[in-house]
Amino acid sequence: MKNKIKGFTLVELMGVLIIIGILMLIIIPVVGNVIKKQKEDQYYQQIANIELATKNMGSDNLAILPSQEGEYMYVTLGQLKSLGYIDNSVINPITNETFSDCVRVRVSKENGIIVYEYDQESESTTSCDIDSGNIIVSDPIDQYIKKDMITSFLITVNDGSSDEFLKRYSINKNKIKLTGETDTIYQVLEGNGIYKVVLRGGKIDGEVKLKLESGAIMKNGTDDLVGKEGIESSKSVIIDNTVPNIKNVYANSCNNYQRTITIEASDDRSGIAGYGITTSQTPPSSFVNSTFSSWTSDLYSPGTYYAWVKDVAGNINSSSVEIPTCDNNGPVIVFGTDGSASWVSEAATTVTVTDDNEISSIEYGWSKTSDSSTSLTGTVTSGELLSSKCGRLSGDDGECYLYVYACDSSGNCTSKTSNAFKVDVTAPTITNVTNASCSNGLTASYSIQDISSGLLERRHIWCDKDLGSEECYSGKLFGGELSTPTTAKKIYNPEWTNCDTKNEPPESGYGYSFWVKAVDAVGNTSYYDTSEDLNPYSGSSCNTCG
């Protein structure tokens, strides 16, 4: 019997698949990183090739290279192609697309050496040259210049090798001109298949373009490569000798005893290029690049500073600014009245707010309770009187709090709560305790009470007809000292012994009314009409004086 070949079990097969999956997770990223690294290496090699082509072009065209320290120019890939220094198709390995003809190399003179540096930012540029047949006119190296500042155009003629160019082409410098009203001067420098037109800004603001007139570049002495219409640069050179306009300079709010400085500026010609801050009237050695109309500096300590603005053409302007000493303290709030001193009929106090800086706002709100979240419902000026009953009505005596929130011009704020005012809006209560009797004189008992501020005055009065009559007479104070707690008090005839006629109480029921009056400590007043209590004894001997 033949031996059977045993295959993988399901569990074993699953294990193999898991191992393969783990290996793939490890291998794929590694391979991806290797490919990415290879593309990056190829990309930088292409950049090196473009820089080398520019160096070769420079070696063949020494006359057009920067001659002054700090001077620079740009050479585009399109110009290098036109002159035959590099292949017509240069691929970007990262994007797998052809480099734009507008990518460029910066050629500058630094420390006496010509430096070639690829401009990576130019990869996003899509428009850079005017191409008319075999002639390319570049954009100006610097579009905005001021007096004595230099910029340049490059003119490239495409005809294979430089040897062929020298044999077949000629240039008429008098046919290369600037268009526009300006005192800017220019010079045409010859190169080996490439020409450099150098412009030096004049003192008059203006706008110029480079114009190649018919006959500027000839082939074999007869063939006009420019054409009757001529060739003009796509972009102008703007001559700008006007300094930027500084609209405003100010110090901002304090931050840890320091402040930032904000500069607001504009420039209608070349535009804002940068800002700077110094402690003297000497311009900064370098500006912070910014094209915005407003810029805020880092933090500075109190003192005098100079704010600087630079435009694209290089004009600068300045303005001084003072940073005051920082005030990190909020305003001081003082209440004119101590709310806890005594009961009041209405909470009232002046609010005085002081600060080293200007007071910017004072807000307030009232509340029945001690609540820091009380809404601020009004504004007030320092020293003004505020008053409120906190919405309390009769029978609802209690606390009343004033909340004040004040800020100064530096942004520092303070909140403060008054002591609780004790508001008494309820008048005393007068209650008949016993009905009137005529035992040993006319007698009636009343209870007079005030549960909040206490009683200040207790009297009996009588009036003809009603309480509103002008002919009211007040009896003597009764019930002992005014500070004595309220108890049942008596109104009885013997208190009026030896009273004269004017003060003699008239008989009840003959057009007169008898009242009990009570006033509490804050002025709330109650009246009680005793007519119903005393009327049964009207006309009796109890109504006599003596």
JSON list of C-alpha atoms in Angstrom, two decimals, residues 1 31 64 75 81 90 96 99 137 139-140 187 201 260 262 264 282 345 370 408 431-432 455 464:
[
{"chain": "A", "resi": 1, "resn": "MET", "atom": "CA", "xyz": [0.00, 0.00, 0.00]},
{"chain": "A", "resi": 31, "resn": "VAL", "atom": "CA", "xyz": [11.22, 48.81, -0.47]},
{"chain": "A", "resi": 64, "resn": "ILE", "atom": "CA", "xyz": [27.56, 89.18, -18.43]},
{"chain": "A", "resi": 75, "resn": "VAL", "atom": "CA", "xyz": [19.51, 82.11, -15.73]},
{"chain": "A", "resi": 81, "resn": "LYS", "atom": "CA", "xyz": [18.26, 74.85, -23.54]},
{"chain": "A", "resi": 90, "resn": "VAL", "atom": "CA", "xyz": [15.10, 67.48, -18.30]},
{"chain": "A", "resi": 96, "resn": "ASN", "atom": "CA", "xyz": [8.23, 62.17, -13.45]},
{"chain": "A", "resi": 99, "resn": "PHE", "atom": "CA", "xyz": [11.15, 70.59, -15.44]},
{"chain": "A", "resi": 137, "resn": "VAL", "atom": "CA", "xyz": [13.83, 87.87, -23.54]},
{"chain": "A", "resi": 139, "resn": "ASP", "atom": "CA", "xyz": [11.86, 88.86, -17.12]},
{"chain": "A", "resi": 140, "resn": "PRO", "atom": "CA", "xyz": [13.89, 91.48, -15.23]},
{"chain": "A", "resi": 187, "resn": "GLN", "atom": "CA", "xyz": [23.98, 99.23, -20.96]},
{"chain": "A", "resi": 201, "resn": "GLY", "atom": "CA", "xyz": [17.53, 103.29, -11.63]},
{"chain": "A", "resi": 260, "resn": "THR", "atom": "CA", "xyz": [4.84, 93.87, 21.29]},
{"chain": "A", "resi": 262, "resn": "THR", "atom": "CA", "xyz": [2.50, 96.75, 15.74]},
{"chain": "A", "resi": 264, "resn": "GLU", "atom": "CA", "xyz": [0.70, 99.47, 9.96]},
{"chain": "A", "resi": 282, "resn": "THR", "atom": "CA", "xyz": [20.07, 103.41, 12.57]},
{"chain": "A", "resi": 345, "resn": "SER", "atom": "CA", "xyz": [-34.50, 101.56, 52.74]},
{"chain": "A", "resi": 370, "resn": "SER", "atom": "CA", "xyz": [-23.88, 86.60, 46.96]},
{"chain": "A", "resi": 408, "resn": "ASP", "atom": "CA", "xyz": [-7.88, 99.70, 32.50]},
{"chain": "A", "resi": 431, "resn": "THR", "atom": "CA", "xyz": [-52.18, 95.27, 65.64]},
{"chain": "A", "resi": 432, "resn": "ASN", "atom": "CA", "xyz": [-55.09, 95.87, 68.05]},
{"chain": "A", "resi": 455, "resn": "LEU", "atom": "CA", "xyz": [-38.92, 101.07, 65.51]},
{"chain": "A", "resi": 464, "resn": "ASP", "atom": "CA", "xyz": [-60.51, 115.95, 61.41]}
]
